[in-house]
GROMACS .gro file of C-alpha atoms in nm:
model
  382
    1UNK     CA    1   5.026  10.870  14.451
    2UNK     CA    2   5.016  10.671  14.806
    3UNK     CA    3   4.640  10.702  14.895
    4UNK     CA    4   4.736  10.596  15.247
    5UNK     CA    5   4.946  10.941  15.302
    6UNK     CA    6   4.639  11.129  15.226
    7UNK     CA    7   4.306  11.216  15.450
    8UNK     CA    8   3.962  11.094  15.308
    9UNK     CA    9   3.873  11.449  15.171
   10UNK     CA   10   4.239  11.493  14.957
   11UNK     CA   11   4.129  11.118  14.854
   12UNK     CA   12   3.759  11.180  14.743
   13UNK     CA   13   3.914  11.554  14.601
   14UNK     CA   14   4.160  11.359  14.433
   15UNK     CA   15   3.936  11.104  14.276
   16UNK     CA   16   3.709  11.370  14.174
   17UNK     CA   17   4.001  11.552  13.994
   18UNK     CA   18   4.113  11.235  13.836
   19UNK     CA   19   3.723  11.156  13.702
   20UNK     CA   20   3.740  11.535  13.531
   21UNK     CA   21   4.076  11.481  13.398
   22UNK     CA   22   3.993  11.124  13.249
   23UNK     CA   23   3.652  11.201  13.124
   24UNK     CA   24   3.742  11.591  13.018
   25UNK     CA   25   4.091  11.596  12.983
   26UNK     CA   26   4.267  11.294  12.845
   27UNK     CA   27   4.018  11.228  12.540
   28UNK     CA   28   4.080  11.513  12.364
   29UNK     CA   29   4.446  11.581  12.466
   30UNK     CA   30   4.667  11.517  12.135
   31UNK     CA   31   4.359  11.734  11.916
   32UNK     CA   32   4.349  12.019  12.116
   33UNK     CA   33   4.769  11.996  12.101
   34UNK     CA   34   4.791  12.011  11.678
   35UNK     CA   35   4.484  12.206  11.686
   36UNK     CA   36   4.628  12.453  11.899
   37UNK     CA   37   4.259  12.524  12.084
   38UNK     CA   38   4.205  12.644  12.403
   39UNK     CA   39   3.859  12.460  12.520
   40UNK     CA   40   3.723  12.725  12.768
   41UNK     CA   41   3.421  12.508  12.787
   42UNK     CA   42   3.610  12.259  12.980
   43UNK     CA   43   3.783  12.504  13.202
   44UNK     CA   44   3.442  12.606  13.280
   45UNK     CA   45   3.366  12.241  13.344
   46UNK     CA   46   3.655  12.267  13.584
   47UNK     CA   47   3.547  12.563  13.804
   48UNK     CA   48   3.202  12.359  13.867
   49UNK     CA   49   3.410  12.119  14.063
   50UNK     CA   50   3.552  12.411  14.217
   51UNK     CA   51   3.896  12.444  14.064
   52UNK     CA   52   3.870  12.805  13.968
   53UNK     CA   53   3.962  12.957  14.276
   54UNK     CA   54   4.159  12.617  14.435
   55UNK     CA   55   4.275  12.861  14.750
   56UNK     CA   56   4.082  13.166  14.708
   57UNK     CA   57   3.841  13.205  15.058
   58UNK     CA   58   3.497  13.024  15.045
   59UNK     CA   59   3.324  13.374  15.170
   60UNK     CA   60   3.447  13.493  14.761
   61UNK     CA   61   3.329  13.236  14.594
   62UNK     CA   62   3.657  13.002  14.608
   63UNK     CA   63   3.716  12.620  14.720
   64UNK     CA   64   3.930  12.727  15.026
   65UNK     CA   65   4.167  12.472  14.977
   66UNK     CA   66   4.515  12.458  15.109
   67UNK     CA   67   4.831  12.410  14.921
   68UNK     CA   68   4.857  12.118  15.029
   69UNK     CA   69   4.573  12.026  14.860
   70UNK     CA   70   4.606  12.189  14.534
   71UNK     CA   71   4.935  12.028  14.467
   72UNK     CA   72   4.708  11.695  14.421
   73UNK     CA   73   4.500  11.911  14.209
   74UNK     CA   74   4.714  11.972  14.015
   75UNK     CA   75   4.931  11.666  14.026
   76UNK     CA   76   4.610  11.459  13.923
   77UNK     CA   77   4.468  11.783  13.623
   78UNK     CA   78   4.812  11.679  13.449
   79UNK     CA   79   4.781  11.295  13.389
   80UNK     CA   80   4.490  11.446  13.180
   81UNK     CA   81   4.688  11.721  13.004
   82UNK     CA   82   4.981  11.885  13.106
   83UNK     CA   83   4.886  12.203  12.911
   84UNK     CA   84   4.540  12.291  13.083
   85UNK     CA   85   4.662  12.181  13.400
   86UNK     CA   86   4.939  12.441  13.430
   87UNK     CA   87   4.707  12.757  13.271
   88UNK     CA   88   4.492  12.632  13.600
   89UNK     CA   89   4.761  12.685  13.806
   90UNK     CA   90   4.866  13.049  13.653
   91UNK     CA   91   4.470  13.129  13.697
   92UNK     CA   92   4.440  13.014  14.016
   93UNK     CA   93   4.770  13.202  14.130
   94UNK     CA   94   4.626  13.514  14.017
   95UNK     CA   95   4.289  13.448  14.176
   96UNK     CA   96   4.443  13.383  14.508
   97UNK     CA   97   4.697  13.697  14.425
   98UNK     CA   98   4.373  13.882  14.408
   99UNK     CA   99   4.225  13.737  14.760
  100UNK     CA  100   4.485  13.747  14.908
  101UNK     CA  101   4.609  14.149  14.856
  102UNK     CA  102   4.276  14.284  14.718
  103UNK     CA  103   4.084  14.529  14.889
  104UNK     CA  104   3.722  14.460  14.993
  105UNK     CA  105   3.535  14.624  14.667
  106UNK     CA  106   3.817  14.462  14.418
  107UNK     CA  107   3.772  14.065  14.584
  108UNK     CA  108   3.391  14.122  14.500
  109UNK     CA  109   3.414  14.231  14.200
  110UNK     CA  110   3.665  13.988  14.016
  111UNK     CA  111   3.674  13.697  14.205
  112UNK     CA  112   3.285  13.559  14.167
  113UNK     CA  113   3.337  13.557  13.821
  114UNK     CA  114   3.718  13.446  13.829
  115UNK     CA  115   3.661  13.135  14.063
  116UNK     CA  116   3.350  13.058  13.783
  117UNK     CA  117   3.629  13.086  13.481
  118UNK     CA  118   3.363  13.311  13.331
  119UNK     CA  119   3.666  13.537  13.336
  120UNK     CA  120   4.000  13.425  13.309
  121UNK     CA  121   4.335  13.606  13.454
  122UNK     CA  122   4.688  13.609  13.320
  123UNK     CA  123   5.012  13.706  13.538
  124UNK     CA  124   5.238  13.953  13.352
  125UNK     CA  125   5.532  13.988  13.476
  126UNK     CA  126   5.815  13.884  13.245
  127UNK     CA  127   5.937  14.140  12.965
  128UNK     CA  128   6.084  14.137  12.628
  129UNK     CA  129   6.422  14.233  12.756
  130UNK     CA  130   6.342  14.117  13.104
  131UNK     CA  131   6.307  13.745  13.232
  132UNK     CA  132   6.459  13.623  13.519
  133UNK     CA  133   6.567  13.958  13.665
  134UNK     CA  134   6.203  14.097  13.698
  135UNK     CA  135   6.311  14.361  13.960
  136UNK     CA  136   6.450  14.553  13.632
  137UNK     CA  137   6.084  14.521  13.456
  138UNK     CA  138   6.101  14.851  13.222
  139UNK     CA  139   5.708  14.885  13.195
  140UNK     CA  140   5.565  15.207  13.358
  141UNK     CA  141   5.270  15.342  13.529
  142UNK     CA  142   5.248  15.714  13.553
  143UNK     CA  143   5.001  15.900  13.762
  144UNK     CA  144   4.757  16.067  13.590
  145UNK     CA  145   4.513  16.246  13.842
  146UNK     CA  146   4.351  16.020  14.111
  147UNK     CA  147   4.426  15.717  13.825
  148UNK     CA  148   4.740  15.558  13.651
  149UNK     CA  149   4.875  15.541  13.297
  150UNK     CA  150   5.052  15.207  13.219
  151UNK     CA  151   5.311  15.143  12.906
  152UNK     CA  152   5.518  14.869  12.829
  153UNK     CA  153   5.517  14.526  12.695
  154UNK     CA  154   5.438  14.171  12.853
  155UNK     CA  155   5.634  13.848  12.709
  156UNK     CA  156   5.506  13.515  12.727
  157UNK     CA  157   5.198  13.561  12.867
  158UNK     CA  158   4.995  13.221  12.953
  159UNK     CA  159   4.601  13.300  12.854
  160UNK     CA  160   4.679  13.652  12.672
  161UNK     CA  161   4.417  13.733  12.437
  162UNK     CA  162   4.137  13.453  12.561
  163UNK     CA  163   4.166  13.604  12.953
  164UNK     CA  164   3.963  13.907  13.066
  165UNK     CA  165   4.185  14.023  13.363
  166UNK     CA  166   4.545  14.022  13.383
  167UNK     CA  167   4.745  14.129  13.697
  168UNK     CA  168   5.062  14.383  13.575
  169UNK     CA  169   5.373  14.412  13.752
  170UNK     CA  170   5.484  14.811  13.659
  171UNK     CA  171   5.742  15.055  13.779
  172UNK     CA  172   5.573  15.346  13.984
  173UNK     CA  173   5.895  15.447  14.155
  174UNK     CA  174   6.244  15.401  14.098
  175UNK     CA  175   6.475  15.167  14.014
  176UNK     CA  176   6.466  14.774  14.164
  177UNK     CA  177   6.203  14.594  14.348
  178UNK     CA  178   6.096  14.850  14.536
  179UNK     CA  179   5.994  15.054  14.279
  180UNK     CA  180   5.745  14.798  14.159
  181UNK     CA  181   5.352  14.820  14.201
  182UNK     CA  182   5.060  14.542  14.120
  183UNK     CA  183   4.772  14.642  13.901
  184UNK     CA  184   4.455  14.478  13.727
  185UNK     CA  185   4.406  14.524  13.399
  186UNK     CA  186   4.095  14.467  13.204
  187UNK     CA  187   4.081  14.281  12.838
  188UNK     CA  188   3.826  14.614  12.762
  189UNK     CA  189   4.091  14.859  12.883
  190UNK     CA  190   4.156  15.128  12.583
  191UNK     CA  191   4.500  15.108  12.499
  192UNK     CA  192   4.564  14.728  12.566
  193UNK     CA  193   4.613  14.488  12.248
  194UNK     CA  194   4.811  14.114  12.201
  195UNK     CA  195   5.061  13.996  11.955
  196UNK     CA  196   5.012  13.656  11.761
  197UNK     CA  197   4.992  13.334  11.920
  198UNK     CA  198   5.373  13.239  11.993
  199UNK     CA  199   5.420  12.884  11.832
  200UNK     CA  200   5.600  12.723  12.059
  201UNK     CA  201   5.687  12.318  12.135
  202UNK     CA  202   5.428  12.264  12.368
  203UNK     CA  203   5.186  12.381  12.582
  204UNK     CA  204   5.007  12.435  12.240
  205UNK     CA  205   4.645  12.384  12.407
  206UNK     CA  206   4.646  12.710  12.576
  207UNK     CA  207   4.718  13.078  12.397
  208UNK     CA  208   5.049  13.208  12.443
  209UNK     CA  209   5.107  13.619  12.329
  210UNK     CA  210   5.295  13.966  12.451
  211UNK     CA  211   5.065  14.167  12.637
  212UNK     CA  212   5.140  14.553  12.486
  213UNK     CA  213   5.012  14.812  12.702
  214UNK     CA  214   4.957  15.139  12.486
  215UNK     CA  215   4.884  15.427  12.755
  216UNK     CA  216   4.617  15.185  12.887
  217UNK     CA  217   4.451  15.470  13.105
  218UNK     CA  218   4.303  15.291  13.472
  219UNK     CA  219   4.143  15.424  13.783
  220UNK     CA  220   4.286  15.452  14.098
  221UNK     CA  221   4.089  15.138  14.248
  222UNK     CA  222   4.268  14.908  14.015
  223UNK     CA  223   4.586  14.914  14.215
  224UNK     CA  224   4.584  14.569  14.348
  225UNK     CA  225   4.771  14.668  14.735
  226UNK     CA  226   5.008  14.939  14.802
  227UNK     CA  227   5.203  15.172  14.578
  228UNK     CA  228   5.539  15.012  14.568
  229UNK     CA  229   5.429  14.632  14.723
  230UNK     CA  230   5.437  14.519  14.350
  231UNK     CA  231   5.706  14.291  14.334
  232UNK     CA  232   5.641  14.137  14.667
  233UNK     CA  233   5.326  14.078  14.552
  234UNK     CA  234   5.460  13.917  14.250
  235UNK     CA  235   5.718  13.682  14.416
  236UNK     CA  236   5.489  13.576  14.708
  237UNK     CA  237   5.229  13.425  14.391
  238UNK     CA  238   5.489  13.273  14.265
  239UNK     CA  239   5.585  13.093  14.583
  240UNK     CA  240   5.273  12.867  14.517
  241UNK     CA  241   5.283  12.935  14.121
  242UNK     CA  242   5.611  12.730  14.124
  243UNK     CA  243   5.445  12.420  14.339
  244UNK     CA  244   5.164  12.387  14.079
  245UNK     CA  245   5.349  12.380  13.791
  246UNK     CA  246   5.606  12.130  13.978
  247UNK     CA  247   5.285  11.945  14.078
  248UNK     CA  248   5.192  11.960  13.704
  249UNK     CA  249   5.542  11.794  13.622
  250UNK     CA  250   5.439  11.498  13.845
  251UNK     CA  251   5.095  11.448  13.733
  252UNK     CA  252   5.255  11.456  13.346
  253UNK     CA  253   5.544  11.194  13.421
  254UNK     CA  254   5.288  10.997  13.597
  255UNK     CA  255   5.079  10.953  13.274
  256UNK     CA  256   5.399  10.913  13.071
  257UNK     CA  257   5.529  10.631  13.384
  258UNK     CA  258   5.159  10.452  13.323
  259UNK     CA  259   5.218  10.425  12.932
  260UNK     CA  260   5.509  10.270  12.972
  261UNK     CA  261   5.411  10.015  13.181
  262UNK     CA  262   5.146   9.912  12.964
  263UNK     CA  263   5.363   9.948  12.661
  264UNK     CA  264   5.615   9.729  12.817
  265UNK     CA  265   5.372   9.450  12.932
  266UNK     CA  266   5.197   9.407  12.573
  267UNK     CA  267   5.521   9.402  12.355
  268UNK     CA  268   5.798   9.115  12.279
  269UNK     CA  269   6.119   9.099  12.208
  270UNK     CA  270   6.381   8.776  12.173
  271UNK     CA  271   6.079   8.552  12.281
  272UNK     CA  272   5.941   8.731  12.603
  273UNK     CA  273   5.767   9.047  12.718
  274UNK     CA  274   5.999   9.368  12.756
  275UNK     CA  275   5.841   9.416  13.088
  276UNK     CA  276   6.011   9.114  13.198
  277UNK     CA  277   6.379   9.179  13.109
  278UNK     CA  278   6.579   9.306  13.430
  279UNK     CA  279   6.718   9.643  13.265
  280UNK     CA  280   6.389   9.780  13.159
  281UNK     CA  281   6.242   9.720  13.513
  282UNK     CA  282   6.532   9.868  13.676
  283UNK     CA  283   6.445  10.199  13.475
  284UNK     CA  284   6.102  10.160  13.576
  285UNK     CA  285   6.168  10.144  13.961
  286UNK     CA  286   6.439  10.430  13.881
  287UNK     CA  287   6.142  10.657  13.747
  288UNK     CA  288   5.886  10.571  14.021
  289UNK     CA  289   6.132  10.632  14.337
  290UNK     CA  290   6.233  10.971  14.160
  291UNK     CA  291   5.867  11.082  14.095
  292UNK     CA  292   5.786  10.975  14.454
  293UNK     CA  293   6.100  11.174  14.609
  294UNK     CA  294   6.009  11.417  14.411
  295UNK     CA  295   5.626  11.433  14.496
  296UNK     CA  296   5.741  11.453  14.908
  297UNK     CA  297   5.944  11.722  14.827
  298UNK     CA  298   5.632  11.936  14.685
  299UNK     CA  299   5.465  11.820  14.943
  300UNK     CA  300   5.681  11.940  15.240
  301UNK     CA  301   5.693  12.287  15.014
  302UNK     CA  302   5.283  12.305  15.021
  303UNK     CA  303   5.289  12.254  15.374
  304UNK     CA  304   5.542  12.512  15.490
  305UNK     CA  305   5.366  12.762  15.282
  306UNK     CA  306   5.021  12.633  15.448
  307UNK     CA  307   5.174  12.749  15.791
  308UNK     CA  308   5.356  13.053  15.709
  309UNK     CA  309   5.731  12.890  15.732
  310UNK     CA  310   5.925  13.156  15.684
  311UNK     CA  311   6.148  12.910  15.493
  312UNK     CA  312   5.886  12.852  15.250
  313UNK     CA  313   6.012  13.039  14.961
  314UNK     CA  314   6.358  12.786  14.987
  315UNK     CA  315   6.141  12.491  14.984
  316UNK     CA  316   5.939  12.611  14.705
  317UNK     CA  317   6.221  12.717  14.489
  318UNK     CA  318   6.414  12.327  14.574
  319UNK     CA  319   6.057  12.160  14.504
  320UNK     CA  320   6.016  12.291  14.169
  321UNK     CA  321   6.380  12.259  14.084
  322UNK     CA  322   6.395  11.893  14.131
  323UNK     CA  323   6.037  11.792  14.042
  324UNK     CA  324   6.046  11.973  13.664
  325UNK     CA  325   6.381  11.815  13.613
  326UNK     CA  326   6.257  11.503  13.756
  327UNK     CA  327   5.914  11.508  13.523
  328UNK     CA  328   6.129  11.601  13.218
  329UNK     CA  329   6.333  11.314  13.273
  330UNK     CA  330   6.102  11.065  13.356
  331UNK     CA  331   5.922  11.167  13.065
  332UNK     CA  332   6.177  11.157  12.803
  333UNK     CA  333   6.271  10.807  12.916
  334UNK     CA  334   5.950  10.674  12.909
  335UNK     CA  335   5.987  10.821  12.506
  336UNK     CA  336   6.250  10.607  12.500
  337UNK     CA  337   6.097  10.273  12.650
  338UNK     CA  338   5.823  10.308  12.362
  339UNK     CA  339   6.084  10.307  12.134
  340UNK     CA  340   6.021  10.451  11.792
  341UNK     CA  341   5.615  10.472  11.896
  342UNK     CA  342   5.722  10.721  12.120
  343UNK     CA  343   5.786  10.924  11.875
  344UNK     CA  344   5.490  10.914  11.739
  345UNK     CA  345   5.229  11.199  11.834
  346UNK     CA  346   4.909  10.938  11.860
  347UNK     CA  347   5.077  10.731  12.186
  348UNK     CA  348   5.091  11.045  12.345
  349UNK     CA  349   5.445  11.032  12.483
  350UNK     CA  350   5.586  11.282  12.284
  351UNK     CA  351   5.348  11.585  12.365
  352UNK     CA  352   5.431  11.478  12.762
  353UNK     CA  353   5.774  11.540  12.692
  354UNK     CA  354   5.700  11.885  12.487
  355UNK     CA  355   5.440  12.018  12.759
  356UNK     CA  356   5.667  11.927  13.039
  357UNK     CA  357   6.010  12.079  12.901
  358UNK     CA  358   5.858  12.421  12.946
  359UNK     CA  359   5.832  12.410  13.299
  360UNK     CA  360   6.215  12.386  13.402
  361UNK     CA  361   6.165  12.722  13.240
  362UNK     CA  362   5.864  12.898  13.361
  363UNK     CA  363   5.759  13.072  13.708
  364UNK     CA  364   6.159  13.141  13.748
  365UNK     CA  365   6.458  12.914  13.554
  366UNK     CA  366   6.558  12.636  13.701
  367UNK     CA  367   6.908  12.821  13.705
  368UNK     CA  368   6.739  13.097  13.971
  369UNK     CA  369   6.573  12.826  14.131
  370UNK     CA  370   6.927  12.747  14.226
  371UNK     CA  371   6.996  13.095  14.304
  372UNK     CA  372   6.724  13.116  14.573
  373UNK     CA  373   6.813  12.759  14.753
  374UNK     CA  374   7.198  12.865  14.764
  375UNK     CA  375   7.118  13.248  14.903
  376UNK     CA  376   6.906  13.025  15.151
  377UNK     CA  377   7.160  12.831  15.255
  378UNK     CA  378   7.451  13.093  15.240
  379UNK     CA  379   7.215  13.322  15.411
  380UNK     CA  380   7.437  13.271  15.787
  381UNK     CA  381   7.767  13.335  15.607
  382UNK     CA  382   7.700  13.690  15.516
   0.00000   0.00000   0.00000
């Protein structure tokens, strides 16, 4: 990251960040990875440096930071761990989803503990039969008096089972997106329950379940906006979901970029260092002008959704297109510049590569990523 691009507060906020995700992070990495736990001690660790509630208004207990700054966040959170990093993002989404369309009564009574990770949040949105076309989510909320009645299942749910509050996208009206409303469901709900921890290749350090929703019976003030705004709702968090987890892809390849340098520089082959050969520091420069085209890119996104571009949702969708393929790859070749100790779980290299695949995948395929960028710029031929 160029410090000179960046004002003394993103540089101080930065080195903060990086101090946490040396001291906090990094140390403990590769155990909490095999030992599949979720250190909610250290998230709580986090939110003291305020990165709880990264963009949620200072006047509810957040940092007030733009998106522009979280993206560094972020960015800097993942040369620590990849894994943590991106549940912060999903938490702070749903924080700011919270701030942002909450009513008065509901942004006082989640967010002072939410911006604290006393509580956690999830985002459920994705279904067992129902990925990237959410606007055909199945689950239901019925009206039941002044409340709701919500059924249905949640798939692949970041934080299920260790979070207390979890925002649910459900059908309220008819078919499509407009059909869709936003509520917030409590872990102490009757009716809610989780299924097992998914094992999955990476992001092992953070919980992973379905979210099943058994005529989970809520009151009318859990609505989070309007009947019917759910979707909108839903697609306007993951505007700045999909820059944190791109920003997480960064801050991952980093690390991995780092290793290899050092790797390179202490081993020898045919009488002279491997950081010396030509070919091997042609790949290098290859990885660090992709990361850094990669990290403007996020940036321009962050700052058109800082000042309400209306072309922010295209820049967003192109950001975290290129910058998870760009981590991924950057990533897997460092594997390969380690040679067969990149393969090996203690140098780290591999779990970068594990943690990072995931992301091509979540807040929206890299495949509707595309979608969104070519309806953007098809949008005049109509």
């Amino acid at each position: 990251m160029t410090s000179t691009l960046l004002t003394e507060d993103q540089q101080a906020l930065v080195e903060t960040t990086l101090d946490f995700a040396q001291d906090h992070l990094a140390p403990h990495a590769l155990d909490w990875d095999r030992d599949k736990h979720f250190p909610v001690d250290v998230l709580r660790k986090a939110a003291g440096l305020g990165l709880g509630g990264v963009y949620v208004r200072e006047e509810s207990g957040g940092s007030g930071l733009t998106r522009s700054d979280g993206v560094l966040v972020f960015e800097t959170l993942a040369s620590g761990c990849p894994s943590l990093a991106g549940y912060l993002s999903i938490h702070n989404m749903v924080a700011w989803m919270i701030d942002r369309y909450g009513a008065d009564a509901q942004r006082e009574r989640w967010l002072p503990r939410l911006c604290a990770m006393e509580d956690l949040a999830s985002y459920c949105l994705t279904e067992p039969g129902v990925g990237s076309d959410a606007a055909a989510l199945t689950s239901r909320a019925v009206r039941d008096g002044d409340g709701w009645v919500l059924t249905g299942v949640k798939q692949f749910i970041s934080g299920a089972g260790a979070s207390q509050l979890y925002v649910v996208m459900a059908r309220t009206g008819g078919e499509g997106a407009d059909g869709v409303s936003a509520f917030v469901v409590d872990k102490d709900d009757a009716g809610l329950s989780f299924g097992p921890n998914e094992r999955k290749m990476g992001w092992n350090a953070q919980p992973t379940r379905q979210v099943v929703l058994d005529g989970v019976r809520l009151p009318a003030d859990r609505l989070l906006g309007r009947e019917g705004d759910g979707f909108r709702i839903a697609m306007s968090g993951l505007n700045g979901g999909r820059i944190g987890i791109a920003a997480c892809s960064l801050g991952g390849a980093r690390s991995a970029l780092d290793r290899s340098l050092a790797h390179l520089a202490d081993r020898e082959a045919f009488g002279r260092r491997l950081l010396d050969a030509q070919v091997l520091r042609f790949r290098l420069a290859d990885m660090a002008t992709e990361l850094t085209a990669a990290r403007a890119l996020v940036q321009q996104a962050a700052q058109a959704l800082d000042r309400g571009d209306p072309q922010a949702p295209y820049l967003c969708a192109m950001a975290k297109r290129f910058a998870t393929d760009t981590g991924y790859s950057v990533a897997d070749r460092a594997l390969q510049l380690h040679g067969g100790y990149g393969y090996l779980s203690e140098y780290g290299i591999e779990k970068i590569v594990r943690d990072l695949r995931v992301h091509q995948i979540l807040e929206g395929t890299n495949e509707i990523m595309r979608v969104i960028v070519a309806r953007g710029l098809t949008e005049a031929f109509r």
